[in-house]
Every structure is written in C-alpha cells, then in structure tokens.
Short mmCIF file of C-alpha atoms in Angstrom, two decimals:
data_model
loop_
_atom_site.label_atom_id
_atom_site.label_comp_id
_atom_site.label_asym_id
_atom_site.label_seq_id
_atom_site.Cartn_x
_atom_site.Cartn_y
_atom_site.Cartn_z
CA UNK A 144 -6.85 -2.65 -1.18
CA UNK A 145 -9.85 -2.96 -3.65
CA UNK A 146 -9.62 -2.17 -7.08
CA UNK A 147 -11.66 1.47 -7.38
CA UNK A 148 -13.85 2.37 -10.01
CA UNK A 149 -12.66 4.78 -12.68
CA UNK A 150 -14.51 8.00 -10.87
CA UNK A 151 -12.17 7.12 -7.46
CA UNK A 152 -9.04 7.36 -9.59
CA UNK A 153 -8.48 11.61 -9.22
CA UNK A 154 -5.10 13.19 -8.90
CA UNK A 155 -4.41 13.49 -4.35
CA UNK A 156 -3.54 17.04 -5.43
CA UNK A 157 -6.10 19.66 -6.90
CA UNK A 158 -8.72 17.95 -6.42
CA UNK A 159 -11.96 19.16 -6.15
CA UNK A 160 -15.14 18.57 -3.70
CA UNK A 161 -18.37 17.64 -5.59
CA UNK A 162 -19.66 21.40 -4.82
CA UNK A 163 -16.27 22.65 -6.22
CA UNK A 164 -14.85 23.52 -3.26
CA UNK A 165 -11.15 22.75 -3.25
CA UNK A 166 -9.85 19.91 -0.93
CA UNK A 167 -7.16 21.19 1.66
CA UNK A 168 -4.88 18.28 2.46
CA UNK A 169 -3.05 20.14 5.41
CA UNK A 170 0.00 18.78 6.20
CA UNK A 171 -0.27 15.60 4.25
CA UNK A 172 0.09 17.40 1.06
CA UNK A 173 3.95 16.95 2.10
CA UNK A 174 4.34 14.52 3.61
CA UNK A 175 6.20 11.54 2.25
CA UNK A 176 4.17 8.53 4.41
CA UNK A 177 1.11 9.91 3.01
CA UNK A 178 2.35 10.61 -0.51
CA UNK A 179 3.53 7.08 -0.49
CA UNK A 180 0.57 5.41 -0.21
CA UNK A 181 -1.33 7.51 -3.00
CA UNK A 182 1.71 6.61 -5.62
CA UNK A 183 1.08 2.94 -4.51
CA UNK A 184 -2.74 2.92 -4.67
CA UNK A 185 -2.42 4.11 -7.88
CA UNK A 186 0.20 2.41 -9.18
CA UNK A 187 -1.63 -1.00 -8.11
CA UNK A 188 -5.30 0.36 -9.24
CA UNK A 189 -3.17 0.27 -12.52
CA UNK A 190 -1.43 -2.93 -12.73
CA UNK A 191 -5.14 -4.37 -11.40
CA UNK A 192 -6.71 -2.31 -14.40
CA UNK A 193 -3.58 -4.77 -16.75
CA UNK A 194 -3.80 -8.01 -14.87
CA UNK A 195 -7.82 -8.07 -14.68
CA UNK A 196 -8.34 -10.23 -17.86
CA UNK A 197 -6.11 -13.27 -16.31
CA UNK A 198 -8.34 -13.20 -14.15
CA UNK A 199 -5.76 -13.29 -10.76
CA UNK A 200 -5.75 -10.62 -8.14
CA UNK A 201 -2.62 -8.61 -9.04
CA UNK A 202 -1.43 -8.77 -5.32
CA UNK A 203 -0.56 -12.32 -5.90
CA UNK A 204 2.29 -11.50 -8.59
CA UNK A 205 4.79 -10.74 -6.42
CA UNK A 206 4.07 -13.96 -4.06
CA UNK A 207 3.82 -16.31 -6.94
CA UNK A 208 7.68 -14.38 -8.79
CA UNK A 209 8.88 -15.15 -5.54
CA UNK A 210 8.07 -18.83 -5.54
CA UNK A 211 8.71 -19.35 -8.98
CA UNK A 212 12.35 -17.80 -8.53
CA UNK A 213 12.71 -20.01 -5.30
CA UNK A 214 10.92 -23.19 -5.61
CA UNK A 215 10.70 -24.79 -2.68
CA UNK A 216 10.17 -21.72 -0.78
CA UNK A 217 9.28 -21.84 2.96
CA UNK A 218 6.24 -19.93 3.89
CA UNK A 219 8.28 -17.97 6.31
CA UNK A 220 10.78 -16.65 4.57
CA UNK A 221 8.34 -15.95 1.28
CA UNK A 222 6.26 -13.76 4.22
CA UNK A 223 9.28 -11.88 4.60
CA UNK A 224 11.00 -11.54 1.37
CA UNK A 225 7.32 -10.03 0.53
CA UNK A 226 6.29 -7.52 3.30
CA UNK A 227 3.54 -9.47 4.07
CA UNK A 228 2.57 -10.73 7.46
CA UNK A 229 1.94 -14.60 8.19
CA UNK A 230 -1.55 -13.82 8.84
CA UNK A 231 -2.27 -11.87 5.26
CA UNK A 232 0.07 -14.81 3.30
CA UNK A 233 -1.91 -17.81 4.91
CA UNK A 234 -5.17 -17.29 3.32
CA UNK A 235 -3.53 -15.99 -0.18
CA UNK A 236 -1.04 -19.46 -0.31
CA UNK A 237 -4.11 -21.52 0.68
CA UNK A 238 -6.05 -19.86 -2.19
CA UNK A 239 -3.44 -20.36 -4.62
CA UNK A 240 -3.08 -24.51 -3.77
CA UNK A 241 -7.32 -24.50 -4.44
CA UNK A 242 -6.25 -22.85 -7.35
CA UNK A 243 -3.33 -25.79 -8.24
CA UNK A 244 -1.32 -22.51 -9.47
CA UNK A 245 1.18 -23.52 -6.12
CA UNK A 246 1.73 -27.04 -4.39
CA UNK A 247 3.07 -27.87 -0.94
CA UNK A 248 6.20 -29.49 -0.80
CA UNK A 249 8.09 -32.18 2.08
CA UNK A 250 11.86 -31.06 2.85
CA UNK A 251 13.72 -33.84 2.69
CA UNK A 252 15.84 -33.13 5.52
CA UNK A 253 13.13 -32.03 7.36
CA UNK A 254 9.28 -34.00 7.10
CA UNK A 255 8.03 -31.33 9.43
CA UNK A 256 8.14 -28.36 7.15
CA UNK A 257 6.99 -27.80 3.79
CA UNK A 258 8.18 -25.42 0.88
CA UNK A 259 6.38 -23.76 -1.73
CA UNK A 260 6.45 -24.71 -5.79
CA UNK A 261 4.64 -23.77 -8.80
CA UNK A 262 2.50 -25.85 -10.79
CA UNK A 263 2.87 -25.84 -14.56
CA UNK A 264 -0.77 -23.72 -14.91
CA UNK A 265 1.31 -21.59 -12.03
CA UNK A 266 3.85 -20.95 -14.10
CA UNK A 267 1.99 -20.10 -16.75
CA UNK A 268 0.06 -17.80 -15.19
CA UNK A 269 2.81 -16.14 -13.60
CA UNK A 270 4.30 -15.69 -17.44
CA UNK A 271 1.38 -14.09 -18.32
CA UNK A 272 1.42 -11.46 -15.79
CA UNK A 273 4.84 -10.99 -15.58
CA UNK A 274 3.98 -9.70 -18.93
CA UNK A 275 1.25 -7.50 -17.63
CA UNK A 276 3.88 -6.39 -15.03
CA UNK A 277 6.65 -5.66 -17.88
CA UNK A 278 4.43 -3.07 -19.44
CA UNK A 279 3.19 -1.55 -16.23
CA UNK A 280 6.49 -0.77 -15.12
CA UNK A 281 7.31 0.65 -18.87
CA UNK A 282 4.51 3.02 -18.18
CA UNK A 283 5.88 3.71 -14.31
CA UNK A 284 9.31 4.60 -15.83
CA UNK A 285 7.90 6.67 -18.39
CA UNK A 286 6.07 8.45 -15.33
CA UNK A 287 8.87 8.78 -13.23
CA UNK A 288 11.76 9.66 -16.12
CA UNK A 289 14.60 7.88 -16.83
CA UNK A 290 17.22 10.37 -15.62
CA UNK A 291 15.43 10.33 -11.73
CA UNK A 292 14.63 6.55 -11.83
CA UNK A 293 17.42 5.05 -10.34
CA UNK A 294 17.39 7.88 -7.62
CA UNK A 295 13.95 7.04 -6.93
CA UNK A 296 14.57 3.15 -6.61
CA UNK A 297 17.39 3.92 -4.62
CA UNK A 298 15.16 6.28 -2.12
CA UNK A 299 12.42 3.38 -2.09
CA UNK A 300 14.82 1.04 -1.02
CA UNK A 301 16.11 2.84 1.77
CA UNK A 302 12.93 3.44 3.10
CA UNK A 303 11.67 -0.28 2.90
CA UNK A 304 15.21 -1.46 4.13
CA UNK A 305 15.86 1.16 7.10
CA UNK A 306 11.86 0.56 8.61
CA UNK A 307 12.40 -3.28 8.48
CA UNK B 289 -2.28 -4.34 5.29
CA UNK B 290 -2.19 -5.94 8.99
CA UNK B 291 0.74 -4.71 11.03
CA UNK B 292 3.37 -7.78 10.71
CA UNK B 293 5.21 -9.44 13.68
CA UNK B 294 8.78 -7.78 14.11
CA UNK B 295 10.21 -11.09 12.51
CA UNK B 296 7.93 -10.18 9.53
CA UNK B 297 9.50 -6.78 8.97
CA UNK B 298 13.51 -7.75 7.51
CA UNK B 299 14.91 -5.77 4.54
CA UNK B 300 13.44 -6.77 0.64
CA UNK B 301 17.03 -6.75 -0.27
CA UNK B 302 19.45 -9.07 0.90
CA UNK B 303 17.11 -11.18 2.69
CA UNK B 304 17.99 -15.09 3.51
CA UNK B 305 15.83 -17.97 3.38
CA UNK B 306 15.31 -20.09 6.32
CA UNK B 307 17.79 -22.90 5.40
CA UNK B 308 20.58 -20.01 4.50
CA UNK B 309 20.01 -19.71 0.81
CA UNK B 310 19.84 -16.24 -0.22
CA UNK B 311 16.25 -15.08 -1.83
CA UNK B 312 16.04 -14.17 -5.75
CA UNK B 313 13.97 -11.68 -6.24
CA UNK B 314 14.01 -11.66 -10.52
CA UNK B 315 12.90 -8.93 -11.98
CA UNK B 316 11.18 -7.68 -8.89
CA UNK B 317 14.58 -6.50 -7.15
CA UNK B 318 14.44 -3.39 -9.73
CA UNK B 319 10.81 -3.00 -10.30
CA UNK B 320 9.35 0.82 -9.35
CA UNK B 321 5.92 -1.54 -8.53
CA UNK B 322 7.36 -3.90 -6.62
CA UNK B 323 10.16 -1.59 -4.44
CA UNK B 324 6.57 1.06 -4.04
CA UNK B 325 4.90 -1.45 -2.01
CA UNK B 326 7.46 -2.80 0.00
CA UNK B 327 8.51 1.21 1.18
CA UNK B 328 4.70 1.51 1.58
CA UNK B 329 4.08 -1.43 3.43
CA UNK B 330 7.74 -0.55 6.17
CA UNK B 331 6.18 3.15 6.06
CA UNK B 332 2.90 1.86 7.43
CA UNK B 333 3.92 -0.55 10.03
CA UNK B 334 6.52 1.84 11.18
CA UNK B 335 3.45 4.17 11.70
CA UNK B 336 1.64 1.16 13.11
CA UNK B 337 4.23 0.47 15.96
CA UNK B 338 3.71 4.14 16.78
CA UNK B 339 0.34 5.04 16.72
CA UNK B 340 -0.65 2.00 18.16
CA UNK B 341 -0.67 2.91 21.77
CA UNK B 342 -3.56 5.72 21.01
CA UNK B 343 -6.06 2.53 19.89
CA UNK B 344 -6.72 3.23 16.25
CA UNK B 345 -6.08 1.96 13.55
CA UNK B 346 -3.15 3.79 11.47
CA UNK B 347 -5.15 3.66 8.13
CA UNK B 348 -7.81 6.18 9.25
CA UNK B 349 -5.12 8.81 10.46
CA UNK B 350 -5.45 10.76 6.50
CA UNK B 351 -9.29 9.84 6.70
CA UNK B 352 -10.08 11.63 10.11
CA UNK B 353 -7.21 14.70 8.75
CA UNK B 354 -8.95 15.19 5.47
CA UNK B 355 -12.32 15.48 7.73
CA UNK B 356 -10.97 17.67 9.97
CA UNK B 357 -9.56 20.35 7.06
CA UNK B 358 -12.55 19.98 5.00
CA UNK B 359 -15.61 19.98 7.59
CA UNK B 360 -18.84 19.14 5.76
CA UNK B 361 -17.22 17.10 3.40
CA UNK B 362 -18.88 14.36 0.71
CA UNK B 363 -17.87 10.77 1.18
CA UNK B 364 -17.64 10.90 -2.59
CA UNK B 365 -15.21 13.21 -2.02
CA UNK B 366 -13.56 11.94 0.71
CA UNK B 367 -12.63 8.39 -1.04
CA UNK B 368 -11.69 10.68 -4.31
CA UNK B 369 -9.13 12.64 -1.78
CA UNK B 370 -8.08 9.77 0.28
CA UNK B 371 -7.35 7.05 -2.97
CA UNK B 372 -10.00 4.67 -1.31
CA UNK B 373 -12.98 3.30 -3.44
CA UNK B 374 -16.26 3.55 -1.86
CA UNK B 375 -16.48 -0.14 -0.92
CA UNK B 376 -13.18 0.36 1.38
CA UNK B 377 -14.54 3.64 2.55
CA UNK B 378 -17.87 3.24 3.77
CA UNK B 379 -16.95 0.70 6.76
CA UNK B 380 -14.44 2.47 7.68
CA UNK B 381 -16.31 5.70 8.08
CA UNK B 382 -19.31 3.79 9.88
CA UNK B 383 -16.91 2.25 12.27
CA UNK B 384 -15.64 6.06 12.98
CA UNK B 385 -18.70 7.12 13.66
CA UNK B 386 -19.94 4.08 15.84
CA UNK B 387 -16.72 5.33 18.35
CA UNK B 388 -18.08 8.74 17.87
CA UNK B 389 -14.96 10.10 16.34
CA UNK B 390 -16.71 11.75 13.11
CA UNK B 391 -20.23 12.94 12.93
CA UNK B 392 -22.57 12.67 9.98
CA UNK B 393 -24.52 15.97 9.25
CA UNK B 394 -27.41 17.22 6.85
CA UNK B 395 -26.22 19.70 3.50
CA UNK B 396 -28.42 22.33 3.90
CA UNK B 397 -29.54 22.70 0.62
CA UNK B 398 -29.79 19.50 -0.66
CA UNK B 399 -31.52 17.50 2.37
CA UNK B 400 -30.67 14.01 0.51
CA UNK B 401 -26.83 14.27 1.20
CA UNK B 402 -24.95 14.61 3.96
CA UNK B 403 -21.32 15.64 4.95
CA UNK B 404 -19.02 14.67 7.74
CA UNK B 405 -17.88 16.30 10.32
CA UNK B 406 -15.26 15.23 13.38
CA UNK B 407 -16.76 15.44 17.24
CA UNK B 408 -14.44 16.69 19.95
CA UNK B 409 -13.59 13.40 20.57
CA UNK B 410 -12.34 12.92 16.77
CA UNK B 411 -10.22 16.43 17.21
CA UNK B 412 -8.40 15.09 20.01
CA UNK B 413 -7.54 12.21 18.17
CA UNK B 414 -6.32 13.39 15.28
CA UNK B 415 -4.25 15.90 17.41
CA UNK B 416 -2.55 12.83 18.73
CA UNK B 417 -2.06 10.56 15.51
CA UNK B 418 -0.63 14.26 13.88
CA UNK B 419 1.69 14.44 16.89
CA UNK B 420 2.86 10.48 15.79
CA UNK B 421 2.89 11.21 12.01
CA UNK B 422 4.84 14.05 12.36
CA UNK B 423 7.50 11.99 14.30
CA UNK B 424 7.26 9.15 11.92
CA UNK B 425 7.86 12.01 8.77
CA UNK B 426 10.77 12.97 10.42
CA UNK B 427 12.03 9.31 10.60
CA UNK B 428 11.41 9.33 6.93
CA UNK B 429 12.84 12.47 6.16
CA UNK B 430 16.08 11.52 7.92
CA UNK B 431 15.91 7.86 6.13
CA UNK B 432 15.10 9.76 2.26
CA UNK B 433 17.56 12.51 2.94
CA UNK B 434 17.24 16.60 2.60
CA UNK B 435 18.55 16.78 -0.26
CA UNK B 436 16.66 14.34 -2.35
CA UNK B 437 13.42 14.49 -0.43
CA UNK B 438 12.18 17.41 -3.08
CA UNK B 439 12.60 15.08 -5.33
CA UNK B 440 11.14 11.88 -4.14
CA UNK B 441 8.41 13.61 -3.16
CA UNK B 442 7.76 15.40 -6.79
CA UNK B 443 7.91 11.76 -8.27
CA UNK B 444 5.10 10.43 -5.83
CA UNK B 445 2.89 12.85 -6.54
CA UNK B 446 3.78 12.30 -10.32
CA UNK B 447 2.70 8.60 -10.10
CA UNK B 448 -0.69 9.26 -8.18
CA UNK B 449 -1.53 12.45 -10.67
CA UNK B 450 -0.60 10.20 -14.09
CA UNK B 451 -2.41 6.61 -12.69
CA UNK B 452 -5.60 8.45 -11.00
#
C-alpha cells in the first residue's frame, strides 16, 4: 500500500463525510478482518512517515532483518518466513541487488541455487531503520498498553499461524 | 498484497529454511509491526481463497460495503473511511465502475462533485462477498477466541484511531 497523505490518515471510527454526515460502517465496524487491516495501514503509514528520510520503502525492513539474521537466505524460504508471495518478493530482491543493499550468493553444495546476503551499505541501512523500527514499536506499545501487549501479540500470532 | 501460492502461506513462527535450518526472526519475532502484517496478510489470503470463486478481487469487499451503507458518498470520503489514499483509490473505483458494479452520480447542489452509488449488479455482489466475510469472521473469531476477541478488537481500533 501507498503511503497516504496526512488528510487520508482519519480514525475508521467516527468519522465524518465531507457534508458531515456520519459514515456507517455496517458490519465491518466489528469485524476483526476488517479492523485488521485499518490497525496495519496505519501502523505502516507510520513507520513510512519514520523511515522516509533513509530514503527506503519501509516494506523492505522486514525482508532485508530477515536476510541480515540469515545470510545466505534462499529466496524461498525468505518468501515464506515473510508472508509475501514469490511474485511480490521477486521484483523487491531484484530492486534491492540494483540497489547493492543485497547480493546473490552460490551454495556450495548446490551451484544451482542461490542465497541471499547483505552488503555492508545493506547493513547499514538496515541499522538505520531498525532504529526507525525501535521507536515505532515504542510508540505501538505505548498505543496498545503494556498490561494487554503480550495478549495482543499472542492473538496476532494465532491468527497469522492458524490461516497459514 | 497478491494472494500467495499455498506453499507461500506456512506459520511466521517456527518456520524452517529450505536446507533445514530454522529461520531467526531478531527482533521481528516480538514486534506489534511486524506480527500486524503477517495476521493481516493470513487474514487476507484466507479471505482470498474464499471469495475467490465470486471473481473479485477481496480488497474491494469494504470499498463496495462502505458504498452500499453510505449511498451518495465522496471519494474523499470513501478513501478517509476505507484507510486508502486517493492514488490507491481512484483505480480501483474506475475499475468498479467499468464492470458496472458502482455508479457515479451528480450532488445536487454542488454540480462539480459527484457521489457513488452501487447498481443492482454491485448489491448482489456485495450480498455474496458479505455472505464469505461473514464465514471468514467466524473463522477468526474461533481462531482469536470469545473471550479475548473484545479485547483484540478494542486494541485495533486503538492503533488505527492513535496513527490516523
């Protein structure tokens, strides 16, 4: 999804028309699928709001964590570990090699396949938005509350882990 | 998000490389950001798998509901409503109206705007994605738990109110 501009950022819930009419949500107001997607808009419209000055499309952290905590990496397994489809990761890994943030590695065992490593400018840039990260999820906690967070995570878990 | 491949869809947690090795995850494993997106992306290709024997795309299903409980609406205030910026919104609305699903119509008073409205056609469609959300909420439901769901719920809406 696209970073929105500041005016596309309103609360899903009381929100009003542009004639002041109220919006009725019927019955996505509560549902959880729905509900789910708003928290994660927004929480990624935020982290985008962070990241923006690096200059690297926030939906990239997670790919290039996952290579820097696994170097050597195959492609297919990074698609999985990440919820992303083969055909969404192809273009992003091919973007970050033009980018010399990731290189292509031979498997020894193996000259067929390749894994996945960072460069040191990828590891740098994956430093500085791990940072970036670090301080959105301070603000996500502080959202949530401390007491509920580990319920939540828990909940979030299940969901990703039972729908796999 | 595409729909993955089934092979595409294993847990975030516990998941093995190719070669055997388990996956790290670093700080992502107990990241709200990380843990929102992967339950948002299972949530939506659960909904994918069902839905997509009507034809249409899963991502319009709160689009064409929002329509249908607010006829006449702005798309200014559909993408405020929806968490969509314009950019994201506006092809997706002219593609719904191109399969002459929603209906553009004139304000009355202020002949320079105009709202949306579903056709027939659009109705019965969004009578038959409702039918498939509804199913996939109660997969979800089952998957959060009664007893918590209150609460998971509360904490979405929490993150999309305090990030918008």
């Amino acid at each position: 999804m696209a970073a929105g501009g500041r005016q596309n950022r309103k609360p899903a819930q009381n929100t009003h028309a542009a004639d002041g009419k109220s919006i009725q949500y019927g019955p996505l107001e509560h549902w959880i699928g729905f509900n789910l997607r708003m928290a994660q808009a927004a929480s990624f419209q935020a982290f985008s709001r962070r990241s923006k000055d690096i200059g690297l499309r926030p939906g990239r952290f997670a790919t290039l964590t996952l290579i820097g905590q696994n170097p050597g990496i195959s492609q297919t397994a990074l698609s999985r570990a990440n919820g992303r489809d083969k055909s969404t990761l192809t273009p992003l890994i091919a973007d970050l090699v033009r980018q010399r943030l990731v290189r292509r590695v031979r498997e020894v065992n193996d000259r067929r396949s390749y894994g996945l490593t960072l460069t040191p400018a990828g590891e740098k840039m994956l430093a500085q938005l791990t940072e970036c990260a670090r301080q959105h999820e301070e603000e996500l906690d502080g959202i949530v509350g401390r007491r509920e967070r580990a319920q939540f995570l828990a909940a979030l878990k299940k969901l990703a882990d039972a729908l796999a």
